[in-house]
CSV table of C-alpha atoms in Angstrom, one decimal:
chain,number,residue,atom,x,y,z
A,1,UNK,CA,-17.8,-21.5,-10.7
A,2,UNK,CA,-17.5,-18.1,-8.7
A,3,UNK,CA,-15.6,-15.3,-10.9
A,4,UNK,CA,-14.1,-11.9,-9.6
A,5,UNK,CA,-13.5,-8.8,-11.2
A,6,UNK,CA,-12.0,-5.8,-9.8
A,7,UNK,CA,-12.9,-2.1,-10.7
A,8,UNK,CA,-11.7,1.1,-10.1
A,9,UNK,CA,-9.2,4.1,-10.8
A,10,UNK,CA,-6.1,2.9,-12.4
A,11,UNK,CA,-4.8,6.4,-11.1
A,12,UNK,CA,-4.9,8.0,-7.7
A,13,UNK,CA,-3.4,11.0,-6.6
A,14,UNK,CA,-0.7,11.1,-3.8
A,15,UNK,CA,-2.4,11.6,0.0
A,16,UNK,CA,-5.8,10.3,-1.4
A,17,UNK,CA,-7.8,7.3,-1.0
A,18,UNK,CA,-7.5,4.4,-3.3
A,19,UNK,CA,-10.9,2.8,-4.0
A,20,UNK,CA,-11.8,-0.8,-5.4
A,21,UNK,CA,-14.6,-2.8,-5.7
A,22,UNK,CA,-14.8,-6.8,-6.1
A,23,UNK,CA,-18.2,-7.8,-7.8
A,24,UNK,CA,-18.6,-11.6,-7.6
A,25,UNK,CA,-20.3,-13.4,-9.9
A,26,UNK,CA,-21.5,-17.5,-10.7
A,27,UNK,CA,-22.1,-17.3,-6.4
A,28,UNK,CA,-23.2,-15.2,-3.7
A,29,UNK,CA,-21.2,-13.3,-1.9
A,30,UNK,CA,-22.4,-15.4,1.6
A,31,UNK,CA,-20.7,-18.3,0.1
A,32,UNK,CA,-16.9,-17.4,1.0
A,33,UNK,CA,-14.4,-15.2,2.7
A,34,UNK,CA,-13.1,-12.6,0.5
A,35,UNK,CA,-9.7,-10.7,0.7
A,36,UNK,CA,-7.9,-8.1,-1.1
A,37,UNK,CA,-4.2,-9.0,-1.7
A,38,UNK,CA,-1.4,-6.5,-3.4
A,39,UNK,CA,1.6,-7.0,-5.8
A,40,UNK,CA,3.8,-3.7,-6.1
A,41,UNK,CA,5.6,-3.9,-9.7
A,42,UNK,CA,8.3,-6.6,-9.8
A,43,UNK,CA,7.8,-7.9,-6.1
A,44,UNK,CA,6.2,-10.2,-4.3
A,45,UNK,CA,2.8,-10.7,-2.7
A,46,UNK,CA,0.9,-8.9,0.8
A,47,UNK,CA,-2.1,-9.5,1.8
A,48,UNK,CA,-4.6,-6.4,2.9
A,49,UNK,CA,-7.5,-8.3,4.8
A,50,UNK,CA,-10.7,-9.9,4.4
A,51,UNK,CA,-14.6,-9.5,5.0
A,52,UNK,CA,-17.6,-11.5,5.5
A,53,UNK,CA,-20.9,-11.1,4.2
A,54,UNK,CA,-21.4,-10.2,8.3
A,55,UNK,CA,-18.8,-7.2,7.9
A,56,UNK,CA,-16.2,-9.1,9.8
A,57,UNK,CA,-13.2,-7.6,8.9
A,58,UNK,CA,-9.3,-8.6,9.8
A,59,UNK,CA,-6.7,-6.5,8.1
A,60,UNK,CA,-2.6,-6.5,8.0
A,61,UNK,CA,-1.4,-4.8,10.9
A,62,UNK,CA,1.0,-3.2,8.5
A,63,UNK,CA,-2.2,-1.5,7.0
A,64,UNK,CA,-4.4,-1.4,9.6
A,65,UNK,CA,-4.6,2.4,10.3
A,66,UNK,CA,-5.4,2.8,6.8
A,67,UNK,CA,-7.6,0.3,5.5
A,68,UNK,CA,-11.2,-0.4,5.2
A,69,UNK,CA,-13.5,-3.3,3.7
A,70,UNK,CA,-17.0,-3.4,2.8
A,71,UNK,CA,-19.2,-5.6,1.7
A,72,UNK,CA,-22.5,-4.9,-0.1
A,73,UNK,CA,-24.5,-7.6,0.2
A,74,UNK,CA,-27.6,-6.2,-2.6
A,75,UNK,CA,-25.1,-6.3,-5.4
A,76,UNK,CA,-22.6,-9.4,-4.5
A,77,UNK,CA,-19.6,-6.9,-4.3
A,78,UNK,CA,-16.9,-6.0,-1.8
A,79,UNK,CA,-14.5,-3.2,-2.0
A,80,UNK,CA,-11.4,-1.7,-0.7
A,81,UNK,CA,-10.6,1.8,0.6
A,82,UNK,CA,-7.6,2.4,1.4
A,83,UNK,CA,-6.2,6.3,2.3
A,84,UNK,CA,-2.9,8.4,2.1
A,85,UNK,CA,-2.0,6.7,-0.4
A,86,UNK,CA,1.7,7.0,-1.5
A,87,UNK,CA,4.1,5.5,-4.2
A,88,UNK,CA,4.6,2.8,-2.2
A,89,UNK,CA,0.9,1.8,-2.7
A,90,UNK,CA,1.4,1.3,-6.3
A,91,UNK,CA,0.7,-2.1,-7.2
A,92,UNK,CA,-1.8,-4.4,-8.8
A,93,UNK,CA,-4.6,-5.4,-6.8
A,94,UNK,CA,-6.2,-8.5,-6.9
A,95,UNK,CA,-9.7,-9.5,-5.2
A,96,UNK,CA,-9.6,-13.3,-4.0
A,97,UNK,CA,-11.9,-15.6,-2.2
A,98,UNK,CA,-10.7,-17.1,1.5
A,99,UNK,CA,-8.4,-15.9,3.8
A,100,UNK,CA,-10.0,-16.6,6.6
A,101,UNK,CA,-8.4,-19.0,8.8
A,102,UNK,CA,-5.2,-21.4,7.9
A,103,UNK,CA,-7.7,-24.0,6.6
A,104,UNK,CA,-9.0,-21.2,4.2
A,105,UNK,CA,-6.3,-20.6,1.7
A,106,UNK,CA,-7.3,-18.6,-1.5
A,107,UNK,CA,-8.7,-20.5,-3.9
A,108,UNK,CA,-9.9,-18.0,-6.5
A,109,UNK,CA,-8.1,-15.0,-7.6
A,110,UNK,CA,-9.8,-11.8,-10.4
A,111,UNK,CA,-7.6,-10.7,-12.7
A,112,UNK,CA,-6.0,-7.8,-10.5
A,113,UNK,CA,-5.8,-4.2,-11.6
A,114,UNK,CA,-2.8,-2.5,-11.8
A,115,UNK,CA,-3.4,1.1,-9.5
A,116,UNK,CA,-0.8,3.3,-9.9
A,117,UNK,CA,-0.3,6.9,-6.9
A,118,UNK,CA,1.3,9.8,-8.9
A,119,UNK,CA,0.4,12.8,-9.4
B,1,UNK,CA,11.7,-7.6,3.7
B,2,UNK,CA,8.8,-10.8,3.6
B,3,UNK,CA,8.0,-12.7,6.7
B,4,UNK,CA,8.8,-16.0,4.8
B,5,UNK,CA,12.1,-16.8,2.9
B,6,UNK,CA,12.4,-18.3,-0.7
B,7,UNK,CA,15.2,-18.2,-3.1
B,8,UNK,CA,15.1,-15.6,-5.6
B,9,UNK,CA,15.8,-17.6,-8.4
B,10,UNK,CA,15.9,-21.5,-9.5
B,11,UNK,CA,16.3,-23.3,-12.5
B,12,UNK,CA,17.4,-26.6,-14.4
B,13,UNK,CA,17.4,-28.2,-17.5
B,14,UNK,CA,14.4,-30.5,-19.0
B,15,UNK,CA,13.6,-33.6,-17.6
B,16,UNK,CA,16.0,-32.7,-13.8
B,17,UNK,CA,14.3,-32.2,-10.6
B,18,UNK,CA,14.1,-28.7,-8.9
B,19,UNK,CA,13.3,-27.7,-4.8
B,20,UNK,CA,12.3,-24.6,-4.1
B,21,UNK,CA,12.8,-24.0,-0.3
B,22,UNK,CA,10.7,-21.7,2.0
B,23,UNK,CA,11.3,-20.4,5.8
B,24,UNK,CA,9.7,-19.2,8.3
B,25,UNK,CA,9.2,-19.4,12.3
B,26,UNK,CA,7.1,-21.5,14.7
B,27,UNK,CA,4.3,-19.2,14.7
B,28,UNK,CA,3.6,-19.4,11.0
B,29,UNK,CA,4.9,-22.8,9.0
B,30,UNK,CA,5.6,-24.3,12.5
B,31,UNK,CA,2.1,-24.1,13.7
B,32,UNK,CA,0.2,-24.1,10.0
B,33,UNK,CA,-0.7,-24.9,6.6
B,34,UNK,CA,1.9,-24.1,3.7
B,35,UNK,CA,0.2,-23.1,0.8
B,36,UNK,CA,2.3,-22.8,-3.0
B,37,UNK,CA,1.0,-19.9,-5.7
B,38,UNK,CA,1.9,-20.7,-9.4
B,39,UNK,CA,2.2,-17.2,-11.2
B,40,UNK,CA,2.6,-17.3,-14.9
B,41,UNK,CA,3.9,-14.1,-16.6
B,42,UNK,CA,1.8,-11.6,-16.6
B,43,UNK,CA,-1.6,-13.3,-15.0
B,44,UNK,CA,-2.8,-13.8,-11.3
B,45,UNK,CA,-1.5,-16.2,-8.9
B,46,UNK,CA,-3.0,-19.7,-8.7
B,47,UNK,CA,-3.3,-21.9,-6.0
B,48,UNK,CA,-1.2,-24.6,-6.9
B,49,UNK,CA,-0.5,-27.1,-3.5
B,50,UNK,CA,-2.4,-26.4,-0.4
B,51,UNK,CA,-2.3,-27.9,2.9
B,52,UNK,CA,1.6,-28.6,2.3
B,53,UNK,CA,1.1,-31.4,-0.2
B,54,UNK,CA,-2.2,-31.4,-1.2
B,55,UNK,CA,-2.8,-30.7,-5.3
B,56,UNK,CA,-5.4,-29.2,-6.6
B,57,UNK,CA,-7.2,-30.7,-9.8
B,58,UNK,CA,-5.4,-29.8,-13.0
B,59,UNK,CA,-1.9,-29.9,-10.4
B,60,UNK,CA,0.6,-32.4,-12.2
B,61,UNK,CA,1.9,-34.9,-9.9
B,62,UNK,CA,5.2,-34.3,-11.0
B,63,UNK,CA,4.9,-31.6,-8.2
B,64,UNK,CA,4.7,-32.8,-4.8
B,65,UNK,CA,4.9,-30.4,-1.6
B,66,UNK,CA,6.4,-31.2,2.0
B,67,UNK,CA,6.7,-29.2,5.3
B,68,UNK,CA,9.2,-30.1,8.0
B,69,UNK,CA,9.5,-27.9,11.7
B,70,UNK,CA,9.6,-24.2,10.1
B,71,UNK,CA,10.3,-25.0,6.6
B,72,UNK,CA,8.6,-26.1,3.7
B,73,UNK,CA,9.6,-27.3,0.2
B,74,UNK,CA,7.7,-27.3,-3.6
B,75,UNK,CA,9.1,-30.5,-5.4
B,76,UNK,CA,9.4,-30.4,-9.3
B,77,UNK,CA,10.5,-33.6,-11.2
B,78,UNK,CA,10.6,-34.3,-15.0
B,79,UNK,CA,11.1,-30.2,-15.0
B,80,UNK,CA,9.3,-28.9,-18.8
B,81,UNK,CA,9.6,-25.3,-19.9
B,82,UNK,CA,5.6,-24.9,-19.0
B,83,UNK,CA,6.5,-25.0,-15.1
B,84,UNK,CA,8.6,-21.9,-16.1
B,85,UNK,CA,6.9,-19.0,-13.6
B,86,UNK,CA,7.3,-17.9,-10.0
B,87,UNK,CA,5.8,-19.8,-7.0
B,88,UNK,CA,5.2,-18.0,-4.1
B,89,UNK,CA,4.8,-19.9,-0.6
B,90,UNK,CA,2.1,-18.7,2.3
B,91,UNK,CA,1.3,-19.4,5.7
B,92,UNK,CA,-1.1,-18.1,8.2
B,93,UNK,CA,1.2,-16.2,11.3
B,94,UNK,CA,-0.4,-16.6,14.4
B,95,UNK,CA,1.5,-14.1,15.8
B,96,UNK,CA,0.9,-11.6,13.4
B,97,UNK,CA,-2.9,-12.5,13.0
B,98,UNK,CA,-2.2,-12.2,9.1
B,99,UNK,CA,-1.7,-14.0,6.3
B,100,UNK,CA,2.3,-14.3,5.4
B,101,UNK,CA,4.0,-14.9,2.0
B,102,UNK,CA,7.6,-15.7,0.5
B,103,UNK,CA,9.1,-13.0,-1.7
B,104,UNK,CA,8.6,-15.8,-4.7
B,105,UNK,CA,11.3,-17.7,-6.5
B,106,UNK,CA,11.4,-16.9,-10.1
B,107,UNK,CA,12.0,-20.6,-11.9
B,108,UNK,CA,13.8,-20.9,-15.3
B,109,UNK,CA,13.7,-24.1,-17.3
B,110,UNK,CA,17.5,-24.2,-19.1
């Protein structure tokens, strides 16, 4: 059974870029679509984008301009970078797989990790 | 503001039966898959119906899911103060290109 966990700052400065990583483990990261999906404190859900072990990428037009995805294929891990951060970017993030297509809904979530912009 | 309308809030006593509604336009829930997130406090979402009415294993049947034109509904019967969490509808926009979700509806068993 594939497991997620994220990593990464649980603090990041206003104007900065936030920086996560994914590692995936019990599968390999060619198995699945993976996507990185938000929840700011006491709100709902948004979804960032998501990668294939190719580096096809598709992200949230409402992040677009700042977002970024990698994979890194040698040690089964994707991550997120996403820059200017402001308070509005405060949120837990959570690594999933799927995303892909509507017939690609996601199936299995990490833990999340709470990343909070302050300075 | 989310692309995709719930209720903020539901509840009812043990044993009733509960809808929690969700909205959205021909270019999301019109054209694709509605997919429900169970969220217990303080853990990650799970995927709890996909394809509309489809349950994953470990999914009581006591929840059923339906989709009609742009809406979409999450069933609960013989309500029990475990189903107490939000559930969060999703649909792929085709429009958008992007992944869409409800705001959730936070559920309370009385």
């Amino acid at each position: 059974q594939v497991q997620l966990q994220e990593s990464g700052p649980g603090l990041v400065k206003p104007s900065e870029t936030l920086s996560l990583t994914c590692t995936v483990s019990g599968g390999s990261i060619t198995d699945y679509y993976w996507s990185w999906i938000r929840q700011p404190p006491g709100k709902g859900l948004e979804w960032i984008g998501y990668i294939y072990y190719t580096g096809n990428t598709n992200y949230n037009p409402s992040l677009k301009s700042r977002v970024t995805i990698s994979v890194d294929t040698s040690k089964n891990q994707f991550s997120l970078k996403l820059n200017s951060v402001t308070a509005a970017d405060t949120a837990i993030y959570y690594c999933t797989t799927g995303g892909a297509t509507s017939f690609d809904p996601f199936d299995i979530w990490g833990q999340g990790t709470m990343v909070t912009v302050s300075s | 503001q989310s692309v995709l309308t719930q209720p903020p809030s539901a509840s009812g006593t043990p044993g009733q039966r509960v809808t929690i509604s969700c909205s959205g336009s021909s270019s999301n829930i019109g054209m694709n898959y509605v997919y429900w997130f169970q969220q217990l406090p303080g853990t990650a979402p799970i995927l709890f119906m996909y394809k509309n009415d489809q349950r994953p294993s470990g999914v009581p049947d006591r929840f059923s899911g339906s989709k009609s034109g742009t809406s979409a509904s999450l069933a609960i019967s013989g309500l029990r103060s475990e189903d107490e969490a939000d559930y969060y509808c999703a649909a792929w926009d085709d429009i958008l290109y992007a992944w869409v979700f409800g705001g959730g509806t936070r559920l309370t068993v009385l």
